[in-house]
mmCIF file of C-alpha atoms in Angstrom:
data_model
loop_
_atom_site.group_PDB
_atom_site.id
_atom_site.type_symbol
_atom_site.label_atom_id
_atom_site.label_comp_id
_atom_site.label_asym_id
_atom_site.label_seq_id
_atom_site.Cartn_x
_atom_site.Cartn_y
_atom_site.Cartn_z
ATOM 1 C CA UNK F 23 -46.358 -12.865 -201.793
ATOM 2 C CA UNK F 24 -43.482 -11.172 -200.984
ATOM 3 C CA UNK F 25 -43.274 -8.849 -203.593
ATOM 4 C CA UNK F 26 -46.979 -7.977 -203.006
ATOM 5 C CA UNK F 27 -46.586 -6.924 -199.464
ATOM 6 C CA UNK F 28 -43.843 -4.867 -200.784
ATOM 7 C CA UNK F 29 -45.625 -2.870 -203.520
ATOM 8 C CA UNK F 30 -48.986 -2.577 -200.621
ATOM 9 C CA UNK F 31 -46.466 -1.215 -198.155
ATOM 10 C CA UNK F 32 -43.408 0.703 -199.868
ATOM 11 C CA UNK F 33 -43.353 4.328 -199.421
ATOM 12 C CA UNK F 34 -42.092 4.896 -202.710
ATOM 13 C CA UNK F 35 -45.054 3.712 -204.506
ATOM 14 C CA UNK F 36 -47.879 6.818 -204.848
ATOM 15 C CA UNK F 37 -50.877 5.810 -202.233
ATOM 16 C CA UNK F 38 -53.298 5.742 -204.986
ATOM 17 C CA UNK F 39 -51.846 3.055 -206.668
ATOM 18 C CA UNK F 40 -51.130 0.871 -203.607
ATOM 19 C CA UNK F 41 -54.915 1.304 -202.828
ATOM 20 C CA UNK F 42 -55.520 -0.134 -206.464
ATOM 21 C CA UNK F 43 -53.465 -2.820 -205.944
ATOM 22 C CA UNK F 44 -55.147 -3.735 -202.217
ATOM 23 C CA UNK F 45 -58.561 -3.147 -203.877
ATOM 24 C CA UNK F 46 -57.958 -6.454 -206.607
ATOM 25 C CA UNK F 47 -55.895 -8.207 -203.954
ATOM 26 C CA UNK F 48 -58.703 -8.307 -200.964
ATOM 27 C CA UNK F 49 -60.714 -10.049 -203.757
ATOM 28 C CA UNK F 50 -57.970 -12.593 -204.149
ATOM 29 C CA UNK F 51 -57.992 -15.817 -202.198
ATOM 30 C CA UNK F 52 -54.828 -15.813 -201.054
ATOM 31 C CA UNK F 53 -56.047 -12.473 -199.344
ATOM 32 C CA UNK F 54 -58.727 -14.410 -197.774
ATOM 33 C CA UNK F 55 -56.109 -17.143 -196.695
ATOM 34 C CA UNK F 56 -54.102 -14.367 -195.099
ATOM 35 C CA UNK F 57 -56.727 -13.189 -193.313
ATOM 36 C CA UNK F 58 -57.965 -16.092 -191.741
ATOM 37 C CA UNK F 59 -53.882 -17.565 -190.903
ATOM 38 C CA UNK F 60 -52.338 -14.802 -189.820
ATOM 39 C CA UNK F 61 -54.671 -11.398 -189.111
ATOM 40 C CA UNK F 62 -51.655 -9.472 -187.742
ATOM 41 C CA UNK F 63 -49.728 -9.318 -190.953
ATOM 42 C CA UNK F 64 -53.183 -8.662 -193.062
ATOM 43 C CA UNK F 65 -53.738 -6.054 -190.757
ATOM 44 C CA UNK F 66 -50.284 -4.642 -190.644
ATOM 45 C CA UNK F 67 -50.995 -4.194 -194.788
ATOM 46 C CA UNK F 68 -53.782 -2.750 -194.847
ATOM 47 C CA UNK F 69 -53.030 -0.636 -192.100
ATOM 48 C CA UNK F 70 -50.325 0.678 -193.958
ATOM 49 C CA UNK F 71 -51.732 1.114 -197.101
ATOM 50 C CA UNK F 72 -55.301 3.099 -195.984
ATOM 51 C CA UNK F 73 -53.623 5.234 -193.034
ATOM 52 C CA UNK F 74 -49.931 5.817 -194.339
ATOM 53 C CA UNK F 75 -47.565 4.582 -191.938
ATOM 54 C CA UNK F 76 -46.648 1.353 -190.245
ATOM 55 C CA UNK F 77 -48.415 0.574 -186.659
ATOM 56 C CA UNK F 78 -46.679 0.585 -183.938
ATOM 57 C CA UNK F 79 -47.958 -2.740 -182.144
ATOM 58 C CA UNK F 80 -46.032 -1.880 -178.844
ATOM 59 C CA UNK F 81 -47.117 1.818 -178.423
ATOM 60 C CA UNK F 82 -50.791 2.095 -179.780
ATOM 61 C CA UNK F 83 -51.928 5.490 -178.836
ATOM 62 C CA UNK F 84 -54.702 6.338 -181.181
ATOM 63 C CA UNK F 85 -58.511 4.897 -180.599
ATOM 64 C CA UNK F 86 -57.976 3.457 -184.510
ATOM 65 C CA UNK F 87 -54.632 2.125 -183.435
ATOM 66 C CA UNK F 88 -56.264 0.543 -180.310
ATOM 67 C CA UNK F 89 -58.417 -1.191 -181.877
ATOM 68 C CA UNK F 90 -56.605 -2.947 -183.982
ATOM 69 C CA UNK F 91 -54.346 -4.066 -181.338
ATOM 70 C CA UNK F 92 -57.923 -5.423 -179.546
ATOM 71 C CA UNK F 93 -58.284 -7.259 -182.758
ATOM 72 C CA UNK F 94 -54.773 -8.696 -183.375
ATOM 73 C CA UNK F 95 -54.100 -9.693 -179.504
ATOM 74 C CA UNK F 96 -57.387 -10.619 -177.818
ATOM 75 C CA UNK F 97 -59.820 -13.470 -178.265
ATOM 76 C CA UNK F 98 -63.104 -11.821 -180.133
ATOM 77 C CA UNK F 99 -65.196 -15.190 -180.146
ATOM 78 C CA UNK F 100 -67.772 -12.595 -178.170
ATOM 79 C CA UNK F 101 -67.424 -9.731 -181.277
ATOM 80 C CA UNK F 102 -68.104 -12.310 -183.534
ATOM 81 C CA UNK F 103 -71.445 -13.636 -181.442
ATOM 82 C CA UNK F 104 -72.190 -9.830 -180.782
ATOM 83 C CA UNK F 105 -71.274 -8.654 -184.391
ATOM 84 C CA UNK F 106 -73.945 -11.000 -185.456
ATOM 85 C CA UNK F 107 -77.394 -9.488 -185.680
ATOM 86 C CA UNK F 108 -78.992 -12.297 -184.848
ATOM 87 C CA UNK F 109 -77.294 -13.746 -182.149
ATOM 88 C CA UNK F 110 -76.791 -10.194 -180.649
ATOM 89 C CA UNK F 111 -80.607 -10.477 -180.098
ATOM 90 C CA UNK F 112 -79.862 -13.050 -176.859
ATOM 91 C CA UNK F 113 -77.075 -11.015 -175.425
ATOM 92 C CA UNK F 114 -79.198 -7.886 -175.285
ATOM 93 C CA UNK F 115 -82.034 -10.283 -173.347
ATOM 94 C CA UNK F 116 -79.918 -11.362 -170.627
ATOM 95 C CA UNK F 117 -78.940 -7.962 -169.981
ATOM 96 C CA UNK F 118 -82.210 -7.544 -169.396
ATOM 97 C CA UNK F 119 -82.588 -4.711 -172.608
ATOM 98 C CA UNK F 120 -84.930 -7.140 -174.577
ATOM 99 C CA UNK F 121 -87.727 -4.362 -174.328
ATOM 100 C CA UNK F 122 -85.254 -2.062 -176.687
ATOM 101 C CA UNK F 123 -85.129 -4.801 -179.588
ATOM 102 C CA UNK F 124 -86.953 -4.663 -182.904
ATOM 103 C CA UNK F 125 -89.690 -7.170 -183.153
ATOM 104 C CA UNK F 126 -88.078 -10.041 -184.999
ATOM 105 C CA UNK F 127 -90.610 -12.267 -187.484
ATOM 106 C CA UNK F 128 -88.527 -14.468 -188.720
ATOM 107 C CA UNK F 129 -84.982 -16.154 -188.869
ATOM 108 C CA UNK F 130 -83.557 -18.063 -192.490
ATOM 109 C CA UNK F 131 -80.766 -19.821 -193.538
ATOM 110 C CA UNK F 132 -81.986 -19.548 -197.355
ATOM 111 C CA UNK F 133 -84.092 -17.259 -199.631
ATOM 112 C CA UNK F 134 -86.187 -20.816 -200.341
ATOM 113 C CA UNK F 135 -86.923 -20.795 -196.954
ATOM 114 C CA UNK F 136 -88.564 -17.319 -196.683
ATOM 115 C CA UNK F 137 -92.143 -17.203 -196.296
ATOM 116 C CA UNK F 138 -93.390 -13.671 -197.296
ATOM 117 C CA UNK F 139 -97.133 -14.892 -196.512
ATOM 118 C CA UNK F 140 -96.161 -14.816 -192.401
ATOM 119 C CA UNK F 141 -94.961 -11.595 -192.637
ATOM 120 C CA UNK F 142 -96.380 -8.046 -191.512
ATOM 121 C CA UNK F 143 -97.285 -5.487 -194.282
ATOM 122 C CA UNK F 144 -94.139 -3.515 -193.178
ATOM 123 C CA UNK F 145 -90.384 -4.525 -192.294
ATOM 124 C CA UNK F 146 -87.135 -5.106 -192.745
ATOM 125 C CA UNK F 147 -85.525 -8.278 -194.739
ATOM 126 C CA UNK F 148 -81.248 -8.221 -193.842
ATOM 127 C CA UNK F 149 -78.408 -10.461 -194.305
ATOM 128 C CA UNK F 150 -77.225 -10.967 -190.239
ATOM 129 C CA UNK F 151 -73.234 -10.617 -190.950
ATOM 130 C CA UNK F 152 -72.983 -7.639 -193.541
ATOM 131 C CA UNK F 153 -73.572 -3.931 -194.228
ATOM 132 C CA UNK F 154 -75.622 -2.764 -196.810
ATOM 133 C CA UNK F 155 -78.226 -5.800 -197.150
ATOM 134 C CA UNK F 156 -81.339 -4.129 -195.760
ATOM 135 C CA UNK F 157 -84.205 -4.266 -197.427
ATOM 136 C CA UNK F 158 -86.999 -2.044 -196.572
ATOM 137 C CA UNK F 159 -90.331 -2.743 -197.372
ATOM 138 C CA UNK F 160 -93.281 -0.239 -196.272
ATOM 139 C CA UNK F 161 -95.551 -2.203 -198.293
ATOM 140 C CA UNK F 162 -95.467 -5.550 -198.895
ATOM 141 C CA UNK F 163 -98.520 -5.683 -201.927
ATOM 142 C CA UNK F 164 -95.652 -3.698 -203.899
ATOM 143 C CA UNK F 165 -92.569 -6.032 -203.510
ATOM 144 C CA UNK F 166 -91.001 -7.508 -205.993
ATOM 145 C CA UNK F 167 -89.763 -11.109 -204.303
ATOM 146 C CA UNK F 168 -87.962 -12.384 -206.929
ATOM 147 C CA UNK F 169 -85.636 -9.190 -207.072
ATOM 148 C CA UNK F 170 -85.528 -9.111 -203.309
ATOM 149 C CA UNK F 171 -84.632 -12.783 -203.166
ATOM 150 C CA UNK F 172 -81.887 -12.461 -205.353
ATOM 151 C CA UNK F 173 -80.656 -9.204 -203.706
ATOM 152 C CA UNK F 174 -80.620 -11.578 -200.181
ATOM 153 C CA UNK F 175 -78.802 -14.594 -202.122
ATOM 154 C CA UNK F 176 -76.347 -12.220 -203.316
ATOM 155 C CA UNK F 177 -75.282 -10.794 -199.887
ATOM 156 C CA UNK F 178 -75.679 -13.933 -198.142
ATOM 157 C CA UNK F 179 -73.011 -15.642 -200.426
ATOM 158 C CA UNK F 180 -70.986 -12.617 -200.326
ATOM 159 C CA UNK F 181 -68.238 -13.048 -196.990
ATOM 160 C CA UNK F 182 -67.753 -9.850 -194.894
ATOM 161 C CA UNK F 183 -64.719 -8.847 -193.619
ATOM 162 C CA UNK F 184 -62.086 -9.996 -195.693
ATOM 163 C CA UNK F 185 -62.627 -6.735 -197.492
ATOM 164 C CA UNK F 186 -62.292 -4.709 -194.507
ATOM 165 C CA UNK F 187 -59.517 -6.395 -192.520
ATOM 166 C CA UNK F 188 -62.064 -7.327 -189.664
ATOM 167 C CA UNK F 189 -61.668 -11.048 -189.257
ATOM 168 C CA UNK F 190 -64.441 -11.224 -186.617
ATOM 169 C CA UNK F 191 -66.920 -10.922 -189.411
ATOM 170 C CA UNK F 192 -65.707 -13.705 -191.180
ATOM 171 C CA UNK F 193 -66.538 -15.682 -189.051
ATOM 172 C CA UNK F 194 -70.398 -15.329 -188.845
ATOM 173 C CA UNK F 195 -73.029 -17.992 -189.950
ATOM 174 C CA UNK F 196 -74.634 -16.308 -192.044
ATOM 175 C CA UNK F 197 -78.258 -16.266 -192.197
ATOM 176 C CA UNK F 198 -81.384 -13.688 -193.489
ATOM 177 C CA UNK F 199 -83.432 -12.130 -190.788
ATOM 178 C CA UNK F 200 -86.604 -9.905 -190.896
ATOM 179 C CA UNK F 201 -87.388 -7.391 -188.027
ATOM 180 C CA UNK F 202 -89.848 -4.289 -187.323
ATOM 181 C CA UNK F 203 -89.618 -1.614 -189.253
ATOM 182 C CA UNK F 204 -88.065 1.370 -186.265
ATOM 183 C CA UNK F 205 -90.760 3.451 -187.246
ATOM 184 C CA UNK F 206 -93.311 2.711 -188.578
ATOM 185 C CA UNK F 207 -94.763 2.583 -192.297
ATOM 186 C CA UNK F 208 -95.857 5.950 -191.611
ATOM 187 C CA UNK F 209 -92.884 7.270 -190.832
ATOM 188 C CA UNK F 210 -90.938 6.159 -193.646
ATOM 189 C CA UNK F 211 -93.085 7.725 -195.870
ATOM 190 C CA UNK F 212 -93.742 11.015 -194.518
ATOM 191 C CA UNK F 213 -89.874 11.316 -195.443
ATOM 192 C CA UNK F 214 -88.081 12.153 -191.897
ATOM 193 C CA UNK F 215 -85.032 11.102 -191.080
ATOM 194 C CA UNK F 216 -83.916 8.517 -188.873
ATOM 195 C CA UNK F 217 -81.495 9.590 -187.158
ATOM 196 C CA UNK F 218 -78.658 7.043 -185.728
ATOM 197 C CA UNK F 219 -77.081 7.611 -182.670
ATOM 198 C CA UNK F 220 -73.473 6.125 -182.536
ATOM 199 C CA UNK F 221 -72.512 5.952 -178.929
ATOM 200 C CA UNK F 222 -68.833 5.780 -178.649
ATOM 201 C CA UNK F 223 -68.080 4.027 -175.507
ATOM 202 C CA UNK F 224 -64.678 3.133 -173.490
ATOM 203 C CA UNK F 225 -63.951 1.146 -170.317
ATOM 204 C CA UNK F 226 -68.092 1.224 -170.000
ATOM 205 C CA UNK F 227 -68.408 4.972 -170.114
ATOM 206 C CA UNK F 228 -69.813 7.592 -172.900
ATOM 207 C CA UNK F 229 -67.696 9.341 -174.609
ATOM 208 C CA UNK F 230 -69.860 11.083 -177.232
ATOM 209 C CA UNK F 231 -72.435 10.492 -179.845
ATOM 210 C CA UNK F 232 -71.660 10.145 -183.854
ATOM 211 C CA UNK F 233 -75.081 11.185 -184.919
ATOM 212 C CA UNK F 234 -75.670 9.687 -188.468
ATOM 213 C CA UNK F 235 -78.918 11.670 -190.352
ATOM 214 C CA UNK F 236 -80.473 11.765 -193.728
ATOM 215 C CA UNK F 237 -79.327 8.524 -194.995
ATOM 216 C CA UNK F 238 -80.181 8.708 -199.037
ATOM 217 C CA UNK F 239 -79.564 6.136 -201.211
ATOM 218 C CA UNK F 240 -76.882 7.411 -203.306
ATOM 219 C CA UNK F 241 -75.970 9.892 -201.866
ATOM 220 C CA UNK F 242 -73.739 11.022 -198.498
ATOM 221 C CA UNK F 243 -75.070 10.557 -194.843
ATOM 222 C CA UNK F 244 -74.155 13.563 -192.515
ATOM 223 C CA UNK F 245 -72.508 12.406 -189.513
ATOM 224 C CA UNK F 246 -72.340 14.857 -186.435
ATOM 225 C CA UNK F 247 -70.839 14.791 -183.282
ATOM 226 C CA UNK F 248 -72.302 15.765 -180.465
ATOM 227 C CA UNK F 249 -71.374 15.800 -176.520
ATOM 228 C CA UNK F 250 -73.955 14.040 -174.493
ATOM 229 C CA UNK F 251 -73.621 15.660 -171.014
ATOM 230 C CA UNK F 252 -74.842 18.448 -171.246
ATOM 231 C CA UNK F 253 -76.034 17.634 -175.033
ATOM 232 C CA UNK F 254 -74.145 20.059 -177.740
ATOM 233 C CA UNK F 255 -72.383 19.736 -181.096
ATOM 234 C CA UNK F 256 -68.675 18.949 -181.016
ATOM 235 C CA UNK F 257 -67.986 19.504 -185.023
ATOM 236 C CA UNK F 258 -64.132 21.186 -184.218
ATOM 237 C CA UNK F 259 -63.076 17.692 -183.369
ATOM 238 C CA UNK F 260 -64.387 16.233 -187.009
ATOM 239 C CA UNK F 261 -61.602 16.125 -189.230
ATOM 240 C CA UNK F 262 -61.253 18.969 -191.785
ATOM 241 C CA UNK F 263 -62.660 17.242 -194.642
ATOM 242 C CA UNK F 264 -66.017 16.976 -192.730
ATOM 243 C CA UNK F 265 -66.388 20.347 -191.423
ATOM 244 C CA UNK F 266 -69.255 21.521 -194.276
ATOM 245 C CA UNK F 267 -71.579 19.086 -194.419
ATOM 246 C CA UNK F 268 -75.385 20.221 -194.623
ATOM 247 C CA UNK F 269 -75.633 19.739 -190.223
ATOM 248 C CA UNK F 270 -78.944 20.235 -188.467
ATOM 249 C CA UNK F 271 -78.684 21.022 -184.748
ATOM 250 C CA UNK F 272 -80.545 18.201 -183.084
ATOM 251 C CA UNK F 273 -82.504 18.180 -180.337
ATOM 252 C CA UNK F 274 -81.245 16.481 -176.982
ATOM 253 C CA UNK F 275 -82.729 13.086 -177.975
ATOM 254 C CA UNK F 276 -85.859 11.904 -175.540
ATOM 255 C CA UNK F 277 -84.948 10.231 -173.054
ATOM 256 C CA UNK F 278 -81.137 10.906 -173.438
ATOM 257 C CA UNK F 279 -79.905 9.466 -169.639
ATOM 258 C CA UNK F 280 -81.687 5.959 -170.694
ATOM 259 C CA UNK F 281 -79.862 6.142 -173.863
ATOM 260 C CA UNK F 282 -76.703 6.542 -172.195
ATOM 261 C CA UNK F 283 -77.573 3.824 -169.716
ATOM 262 C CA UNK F 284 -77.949 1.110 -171.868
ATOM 263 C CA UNK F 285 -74.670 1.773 -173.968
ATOM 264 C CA UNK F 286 -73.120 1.745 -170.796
ATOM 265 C CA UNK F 287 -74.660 -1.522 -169.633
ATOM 266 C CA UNK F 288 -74.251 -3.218 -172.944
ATOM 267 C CA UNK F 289 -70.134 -1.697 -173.234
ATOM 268 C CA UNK F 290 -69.026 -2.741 -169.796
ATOM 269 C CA UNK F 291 -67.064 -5.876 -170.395
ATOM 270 C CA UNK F 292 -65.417 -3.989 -173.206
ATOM 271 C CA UNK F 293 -62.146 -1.595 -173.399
ATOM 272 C CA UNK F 294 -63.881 0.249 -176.274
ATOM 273 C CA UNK F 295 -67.178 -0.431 -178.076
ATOM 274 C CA UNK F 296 -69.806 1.424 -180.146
ATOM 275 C CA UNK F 297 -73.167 1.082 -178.971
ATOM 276 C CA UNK F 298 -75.618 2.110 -182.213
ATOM 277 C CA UNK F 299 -79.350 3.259 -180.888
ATOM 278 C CA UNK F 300 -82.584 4.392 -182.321
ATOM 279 C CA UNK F 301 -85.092 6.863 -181.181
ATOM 280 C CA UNK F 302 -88.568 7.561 -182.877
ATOM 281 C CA UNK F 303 -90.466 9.844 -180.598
ATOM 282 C CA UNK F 304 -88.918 8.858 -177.325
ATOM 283 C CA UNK F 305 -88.950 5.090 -177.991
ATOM 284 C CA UNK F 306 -86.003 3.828 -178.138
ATOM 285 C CA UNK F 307 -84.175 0.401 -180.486
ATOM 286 C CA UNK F 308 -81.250 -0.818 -180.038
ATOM 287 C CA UNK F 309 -79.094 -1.052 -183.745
ATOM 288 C CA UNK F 310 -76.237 -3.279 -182.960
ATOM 289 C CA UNK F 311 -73.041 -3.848 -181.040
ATOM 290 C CA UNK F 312 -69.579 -2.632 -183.361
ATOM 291 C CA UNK F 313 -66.116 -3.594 -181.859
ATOM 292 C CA UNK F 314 -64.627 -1.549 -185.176
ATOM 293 C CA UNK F 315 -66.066 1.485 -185.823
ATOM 294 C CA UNK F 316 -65.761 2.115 -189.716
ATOM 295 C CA UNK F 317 -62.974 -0.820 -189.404
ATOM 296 C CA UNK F 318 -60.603 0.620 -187.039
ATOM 297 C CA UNK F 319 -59.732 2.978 -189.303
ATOM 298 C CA UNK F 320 -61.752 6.198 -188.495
ATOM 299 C CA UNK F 321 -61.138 8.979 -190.825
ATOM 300 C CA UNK F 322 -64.071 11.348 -189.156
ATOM 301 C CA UNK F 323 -62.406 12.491 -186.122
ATOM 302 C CA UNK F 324 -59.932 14.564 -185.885
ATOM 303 C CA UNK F 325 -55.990 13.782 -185.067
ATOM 304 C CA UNK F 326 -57.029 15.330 -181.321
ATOM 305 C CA UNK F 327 -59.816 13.680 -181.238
ATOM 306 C CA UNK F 328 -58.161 9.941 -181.788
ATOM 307 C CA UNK F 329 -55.744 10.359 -179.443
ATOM 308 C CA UNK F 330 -57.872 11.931 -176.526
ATOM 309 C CA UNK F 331 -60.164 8.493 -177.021
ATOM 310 C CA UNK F 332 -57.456 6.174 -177.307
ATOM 311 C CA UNK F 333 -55.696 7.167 -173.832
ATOM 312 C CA UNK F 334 -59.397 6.510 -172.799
ATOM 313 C CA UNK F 335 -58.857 2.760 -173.753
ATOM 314 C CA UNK F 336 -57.187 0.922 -171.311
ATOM 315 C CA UNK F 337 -55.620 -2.055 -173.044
ATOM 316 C CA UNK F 338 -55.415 -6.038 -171.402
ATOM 317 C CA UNK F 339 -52.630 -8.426 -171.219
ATOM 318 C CA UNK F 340 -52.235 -10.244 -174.668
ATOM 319 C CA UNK F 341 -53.833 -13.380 -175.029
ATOM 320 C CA UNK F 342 -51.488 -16.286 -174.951
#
């Protein structure tokens, strides 16, 4: 074990090889193990292996760095109830934002269990603990259940978050859930994007909007960042590398100071959250609740841009 931190973590070793080497080991059990009995030092690795230098536990200044001392030092029992989109579903009710959920039809712990004969012509079919599971289905005459089903078994049995250093996921019961599809059949296949909005909050406030757009399978989203009061497009503080991607100028979303509200509602017992909405026409759905925004390791933003939201987070007293 020893020897492995040191090839993950030595400096003299070229950074594309000590990403090959975490790649096979996060497959490993003994990875697993690590997570689960002692995040810190997992964290610590991978830390230094995807960003390049050790973190500095005692002077976290970053929002990335931030995080991960939120992870490391804090109890996140509640990110692992609110990371869960199912049990998300009853958190969002008592704060009395149940109107802004999907419609959900039903709730499995097994593929056997689904019954496609209950369901609507159009929706979604997702794994509750992953990325990457949905399923959507605009009409159900055309699906193919045994591929579907073995798509679902295949994510279900497949842990999240040992991969990404983000213990909190582990610990999810995982389970398949189906939902309305944000939308419409219609809208789906008139070919318009849905557009994501990525509200990055701190201490309960706004800071901006990562607006993700023309999601294609196989291919890159664009995510843009936009200022929310007044709305306008913030792209100098992307990072470099994401300066020229093919950006629309969007519209100040319908209904923007609701929008804003209930990010700020749902983020207000939390030093930094993302709050992920939907809006189709001026109807808003809420996405989910994500305590670590591409895994506390944000490449998007820019240098200026991590360290003007991490003095923004206001850290608590370590957990005993």
């Amino acid at each position: 074990m020893n020897k492995l931190v040191y090839l993950l973590t030595s400096p003299i070793l070229p950074k594309n090889f000590r990403r090959l080497i975490m790649a096979l080991y996060r497959n490993c059990k003994g990875w697993h193990s690590l997570v689960d009995n002692n995040p810190r030092q997992a964290l610590e690795i991978m830390w230094r292996v995807y960003m390049g230098y050790n973190i500095d536990w005692n002077n976290c200044r970053t929002l990335n760095e931030k995080i991960q001392w939120l992870e490391v030092f804090t109890d996140t029992t509640l990110w692992t109830e609110y990371a869960d989109k199912y049990l998300v579903r009853q958190h969002i009710k008592e704060l009395g934002l149940g109107d802004y959920l999907p419609q959900l039809y039903g709730v499995w712990d097994k593929v056997e269990d689904i019954d496609y004969n209950q369901l609507p012509e159009s929706f979604v079919i997702k794994c509750n603990h992953d990325c990457g599971s949905a399923i959507v289905v605009t009409d159900k005459t055309t699906l193919n259940i045994e591929e579907t089903n073995e798509k679902l078994k295949k994510h279900l049995n497949r842990p999240w978050g040992y991969k990404t250093g983000e213990p909190h996921y582990t610990r999810i019961k995982r389970k398949i859930i189906a939902e309305e599809l944000i939308g419409g059949k219609e809208f789906f296949e008139s070919n318009q994007s849905l557009v994501d909005y990525k509200f990055w909050c701190t201490n309960g406030k706004v800071q901006l909007c990562l607006a993700c757009y023309n999601r294609v399978v196989g291919k890159s989203a664009v995510y843009d960042l936009y200022n929310v009061k007044p709305w306008s497009q913030e792209r100098g503080l992307l990072a470099e590398e994401y300066a020229n991607q093919l950006f629309v100028d969007l519209p100040e979303p319908q209904h923007l100071d609701e929008m804003i509200n209930i990010s700020e509602r749902i983020s207000s017992s939390f030093p930094q959250l993302r709050v992920d909405l939907y809006n189709v026409q001026g109807k808003i759905y809420f996405g989910e609740m994500t305590f670590t925004g591409y895994s506390g390791r944000m490449i998007r933003f820019s240098d200026s841009l991590q360290l003007e939201l991490g003095e923004k987070v206001t850290l608590p007293a370590k957990d005993s």
